[in-house]
Short mmCIF file of C-alpha atoms in Angstrom, two decimals:
data_model
loop_
_atom_site.label_atom_id
_atom_site.label_comp_id
_atom_site.label_asym_id
_atom_site.label_seq_id
_atom_site.Cartn_x
_atom_site.Cartn_y
_atom_site.Cartn_z
CA MET A 171 124.52 43.09 154.71
CA SER A 172 122.00 45.83 154.57
CA GLY A 173 119.97 44.86 151.55
CA PRO A 174 118.50 47.39 149.09
CA GLU A 175 117.19 49.62 151.84
CA ASP A 176 117.49 52.76 149.77
CA MET A 177 114.86 51.39 147.39
CA ALA A 178 112.24 51.80 150.06
CA ARG A 179 108.99 53.51 149.30
CA GLY A 180 109.38 57.29 149.44
CA ALA A 181 113.17 57.20 149.06
CA ARG A 182 114.72 60.00 146.95
CA PRO A 183 117.63 59.32 144.63
CA ILE A 184 121.13 59.12 146.08
CA LEU A 185 124.36 60.62 144.79
CA GLU A 186 127.61 58.71 145.31
CA VAL A 187 130.84 60.61 144.49
CA CYS A 188 134.10 58.81 143.78
CA VAL A 189 137.20 60.55 145.11
CA GLU A 190 140.91 59.80 145.14
CA ASP A 191 142.46 62.12 147.69
CA LEU A 192 141.87 64.16 150.83
CA GLN A 193 140.75 67.23 148.89
CA GLY A 194 138.18 65.05 147.12
CA VAL A 195 136.78 63.74 150.42
CA ASP A 196 136.36 67.29 151.69
CA ALA A 197 134.81 68.51 148.44
CA ALA A 198 132.33 65.63 148.26
CA ILE A 199 131.15 66.16 151.80
CA ALA A 200 130.96 69.96 151.50
CA GLY A 201 129.07 69.68 148.22
CA GLY A 202 126.37 67.44 149.65
CA ALA A 203 127.22 63.94 148.41
CA ASP A 204 125.11 61.22 150.01
CA ARG A 205 127.93 58.66 149.89
CA ILE A 206 131.61 58.49 148.94
CA GLU A 207 133.48 55.80 147.06
CA LEU A 208 137.12 56.06 148.16
CA CYS A 209 139.71 55.20 145.53
CA ALA A 210 143.10 56.02 144.16
CA ALA A 211 144.07 56.49 140.51
CA LEU A 212 140.69 57.38 139.06
CA ALA A 213 142.37 57.86 135.67
CA VAL A 214 142.45 54.05 135.33
CA GLY A 215 139.03 53.43 136.87
CA GLY A 216 140.18 53.48 140.48
CA LEU A 217 142.51 51.39 142.66
CA THR A 218 142.71 50.68 146.37
CA PRO A 219 143.79 53.86 148.20
CA PRO A 220 146.49 54.01 150.89
CA ALA A 221 145.69 53.16 154.51
CA SER A 222 146.49 56.72 155.61
CA LEU A 223 143.75 58.11 153.33
CA ILE A 224 141.35 55.40 154.49
CA ARG A 225 141.82 56.45 158.10
CA VAL A 226 141.28 60.13 157.32
CA ALA A 227 138.18 59.37 155.26
CA ALA A 228 136.81 57.26 158.11
CA SER A 229 137.27 60.20 160.48
CA ALA A 230 135.58 62.55 158.00
CA SER A 231 132.71 60.08 157.68
CA ASP A 232 132.25 59.92 161.46
CA ALA A 233 132.21 63.72 161.69
CA SER A 234 129.86 64.29 158.76
CA GLY A 235 127.64 61.21 158.74
CA VAL A 236 128.44 60.64 155.03
CA PRO A 237 129.13 56.90 154.55
CA VAL A 238 132.31 55.86 152.78
CA HIS A 239 132.73 52.72 150.68
CA LEU A 240 136.25 51.46 149.90
CA LEU A 241 137.19 50.31 146.41
CA ALA A 242 139.35 47.17 146.68
CA ARG A 243 141.17 46.77 143.39
CA PRO A 244 144.91 45.94 143.71
CA ARG A 245 146.11 46.88 140.22
CA GLU A 246 145.08 48.31 136.90
CA GLY A 247 144.41 46.18 133.87
CA GLY A 248 142.19 43.14 134.01
CA PHE A 249 139.95 41.59 136.66
CA VAL A 250 141.15 37.95 136.63
CA TYR A 251 143.00 37.68 139.94
CA THR A 252 145.55 35.18 141.16
CA THR A 253 145.18 33.55 144.58
CA ARG A 254 147.71 36.02 146.00
CA GLU A 255 145.84 39.00 144.52
CA GLN A 256 142.58 37.68 145.97
CA ALA A 257 144.28 37.64 149.37
CA LEU A 258 145.17 41.32 148.92
CA ILE A 259 141.51 42.16 148.33
CA ALA A 260 140.46 40.12 151.35
CA ASP A 261 142.96 42.17 153.40
CA ASP A 262 141.52 45.41 152.00
CA ILE A 263 138.05 44.28 153.12
CA ARG A 264 139.42 43.79 156.62
CA THR A 265 141.04 47.25 156.46
CA ALA A 266 137.68 48.79 155.56
CA ALA A 267 135.93 46.98 158.41
CA ASP A 268 138.64 47.84 160.96
CA ALA A 269 138.54 51.52 159.90
CA GLY A 270 134.78 51.66 160.42
CA LEU A 271 133.87 52.28 156.81
CA ALA A 272 130.33 51.55 155.67
CA GLY A 273 131.05 49.28 152.75
CA ILE A 274 133.35 47.83 150.15
CA VAL A 275 133.38 47.83 146.35
CA ILE A 276 134.73 44.64 144.76
CA GLY A 277 134.61 42.57 141.58
CA ALA A 278 136.37 39.79 139.67
CA LEU A 279 136.00 37.89 136.44
CA ASP A 280 137.00 34.43 135.28
CA ALA A 281 138.80 33.82 131.97
CA ASP A 282 135.46 33.42 130.20
CA HIS A 283 134.23 36.94 131.12
CA ARG A 284 131.80 35.66 133.72
CA LEU A 285 131.83 36.67 137.37
CA ASP A 286 134.41 34.74 139.38
CA LEU A 287 131.82 33.27 141.73
CA PRO A 288 134.18 31.41 144.05
CA ALA A 289 136.30 34.55 144.65
CA LEU A 290 133.25 36.77 145.14
CA ALA A 291 131.58 34.27 147.44
CA GLY A 292 134.73 34.09 149.57
CA TRP A 293 134.99 37.86 149.84
CA ALA A 294 131.27 38.21 150.61
CA ALA A 295 131.48 35.65 153.42
CA HIS A 296 134.62 37.40 154.75
CA ALA A 297 132.79 40.75 154.73
CA LYS A 298 129.81 39.30 156.49
CA SER A 299 131.97 37.75 159.18
CA LEU A 300 133.77 41.04 159.73
CA GLY A 301 130.53 42.94 159.84
CA ASP A 302 129.03 40.52 162.37
CA ALA A 303 132.16 40.83 164.53
CA ARG A 304 132.01 44.61 164.65
CA GLY A 305 128.22 44.71 165.03
CA ARG A 306 127.61 46.70 161.85
CA PRO A 307 127.37 45.16 158.37
CA LEU A 308 129.63 46.07 155.48
CA SER A 309 127.59 47.03 152.46
CA LEU A 310 128.67 45.18 149.30
CA THR A 311 128.87 46.82 145.89
CA LEU A 312 129.83 44.90 142.72
CA HIS A 313 131.93 47.34 140.70
CA ARG A 314 131.95 47.96 136.93
CA VAL A 315 133.58 44.61 136.19
CA PHE A 316 129.88 43.87 135.72
CA ASP A 317 129.96 45.84 132.46
CA LEU A 318 132.50 43.38 131.06
CA CYS A 319 130.36 40.35 131.78
CA ARG A 320 129.27 38.44 128.70
CA ASP A 321 125.72 38.08 130.14
CA MET A 322 124.78 41.00 132.40
CA PRO A 323 121.26 39.74 133.28
CA ASP A 324 122.73 36.43 134.43
CA ALA A 325 125.46 38.27 136.34
CA LEU A 326 122.78 40.33 138.15
CA GLU A 327 121.15 37.14 139.32
CA SER A 328 124.51 35.90 140.56
CA ALA A 329 125.06 39.16 142.43
CA VAL A 330 121.71 38.77 144.13
CA THR A 331 122.55 35.20 145.15
CA LEU A 332 125.90 36.24 146.50
CA GLY A 333 124.27 38.86 148.72
CA PHE A 334 125.44 42.06 147.08
CA ASP A 335 123.54 45.23 147.93
CA ARG A 336 124.15 47.03 144.67
CA ILE A 337 125.77 46.84 141.25
CA LEU A 338 127.72 49.80 139.83
CA THR A 339 127.11 49.79 136.08
CA SER A 340 126.95 51.96 132.99
CA GLY A 341 124.69 49.43 131.22
CA GLY A 342 127.54 47.73 129.39
CA THR A 343 128.71 50.84 127.56
CA PRO A 344 131.58 53.21 128.42
CA LYS A 345 129.13 55.94 129.41
CA ALA A 346 125.84 55.43 131.25
CA ILE A 347 123.93 57.77 128.93
CA ASP A 348 124.56 55.33 126.08
CA GLY A 349 123.48 52.39 128.19
CA VAL A 350 120.10 53.67 129.39
CA LYS A 351 118.09 50.91 127.75
CA MET A 352 120.12 48.23 129.53
CA LEU A 353 120.04 50.24 132.78
CA ALA A 354 116.23 50.30 132.58
CA ALA A 355 116.11 46.58 131.85
CA LEU A 356 118.45 45.77 134.73
CA HIS A 357 116.44 47.97 137.10
CA ARG A 358 113.24 46.14 136.14
CA GLN A 359 114.95 42.77 136.54
CA ALA A 360 116.35 43.76 139.95
CA ALA A 361 112.80 44.34 141.18
CA GLY A 362 113.90 45.66 144.54
CA ARG A 363 116.20 42.70 145.26
CA ILE A 364 119.39 44.66 144.51
CA ILE A 365 120.17 48.31 143.74
CA VAL A 366 121.33 49.37 140.28
CA LEU A 367 123.81 52.18 140.77
CA ALA A 368 124.30 54.03 137.48
CA GLY A 369 127.76 55.44 136.91
CA SER A 370 130.20 56.80 134.29
CA GLY A 371 129.62 60.14 132.67
CA VAL A 372 126.87 61.17 135.08
CA SER A 373 126.53 64.93 134.87
CA PRO A 374 123.80 67.59 135.09
CA GLU A 375 123.29 67.10 131.35
CA THR A 376 122.91 63.33 131.46
CA LEU A 377 121.30 62.88 134.85
CA PRO A 378 117.64 63.42 133.80
CA ALA A 379 117.76 60.71 131.09
CA ILE A 380 119.53 58.31 133.46
CA LEU A 381 116.94 58.78 136.20
CA VAL A 382 114.15 58.11 133.70
CA THR A 383 115.38 54.50 133.67
CA GLY A 384 114.08 54.14 137.22
CA VAL A 385 117.47 53.85 138.96
CA ARG A 386 117.59 55.66 142.26
CA GLU A 387 121.32 55.74 142.88
CA VAL A 388 123.88 57.48 140.68
CA HIS A 389 127.67 57.57 140.80
CA ALA A 390 129.76 60.50 139.54
CA SER A 391 133.26 61.91 139.82
CA CYS A 392 132.18 65.59 139.74
CA ARG A 393 135.66 66.57 138.61
CA ALA A 394 136.78 69.85 137.07
CA PRO A 395 140.09 70.87 135.44
CA ILE A 396 142.82 72.23 137.70
CA THR A 397 143.50 75.70 136.39
CA THR A 398 146.80 76.28 138.24
CA PRO A 399 149.56 75.53 135.79
CA ALA A 400 151.67 72.48 136.63
CA ASP A 401 155.28 73.01 137.59
CA PRO A 402 157.33 72.56 134.40
CA ALA A 403 160.00 70.62 136.26
CA GLU A 404 157.45 68.25 137.70
CA LEU A 405 156.03 67.70 134.24
CA ARG A 406 159.50 67.08 132.79
CA PHE A 407 160.32 64.50 135.44
CA GLY A 408 156.89 62.82 135.12
CA PHE A 409 155.86 63.65 138.67
CA THR A 410 152.60 65.18 137.44
CA SER A 411 150.60 65.31 134.23
CA ALA A 412 149.03 67.96 132.04
CA GLY A 413 145.27 68.25 131.98
CA ARG A 414 144.87 67.38 135.63
CA SER A 415 141.44 67.48 137.30
CA ALA A 416 140.09 67.22 140.83
CA THR A 417 136.79 66.72 142.63
CA ASP A 418 135.02 70.06 142.52
CA ARG A 419 132.77 71.15 145.40
CA ASP A 420 130.53 73.25 143.17
CA ALA A 421 130.11 70.38 140.68
CA VAL A 422 129.14 68.08 143.54
CA GLU A 423 126.70 70.62 144.90
CA ARG A 424 125.03 71.21 141.52
CA LEU A 425 124.52 67.50 140.92
CA ALA A 426 123.47 66.87 144.53
CA ASN A 427 120.81 69.55 144.26
CA MET A 428 119.45 68.01 141.05
CA VAL A 429 119.36 64.56 142.62
CA ALA A 430 117.70 65.89 145.79
CA GLY A 431 115.10 67.72 143.70
CA HIS A 432 114.10 64.62 141.75
CA PRO A 433 110.76 63.09 142.84
CA ALA A 434 110.92 60.30 145.40
CA LEU A 435 109.60 56.86 144.67
CA GLU A 436 105.85 56.65 145.02
#
């Protein structure tokens, strides 16, 4: 695992963009994203995407140099996983490694709203083994299951012990702008041992206040409404939904420029 290398002295902030389809991969790269989180079903917080999209994203990453991290989440609703579901996530980790992706994004809780340490330790060891075998480590991100933990400072220490590189969090609130006090506290607690990646509701309007917390990585969807009317028949059959949105190249570029223009660590 790579460790919190992006926290190095002189590093500028980094923008990660979460995408759910091929158009999103292209828009994120064209707009200047520093990293991509590859998902499906962003409307429910993201799920594991199909293998076909993983392969295409890996090729795009190779061509552009933009690293891609795979979200491994087998279903919506809840983060307490059965043994069989844990095996699905382990297989997704292997898929990411075999495809040549740069990292994985994982998380799990126990019934008491604490991190499921045995499951996470197993996945982390699996990722390390796969990274060693291919000669390039898989970066580990703990996803926003962290925000559901009953004791986030304690969970941060567990994430450090498990060897995670970063934690994606909104500071325990639905939107990061409302969790800036906790984000600042977590960043201070991390003290360079792990990266705090601030996400949820990150926009040009909220970015300045979020970066004041000291975090140097932000996560955003950069989505905009699709203006083309949906086919009425597709709506009637439930094959699409009203109010659709998609990753927007211009939105990525605007946020990327703001991030790039922010002062580097001194």
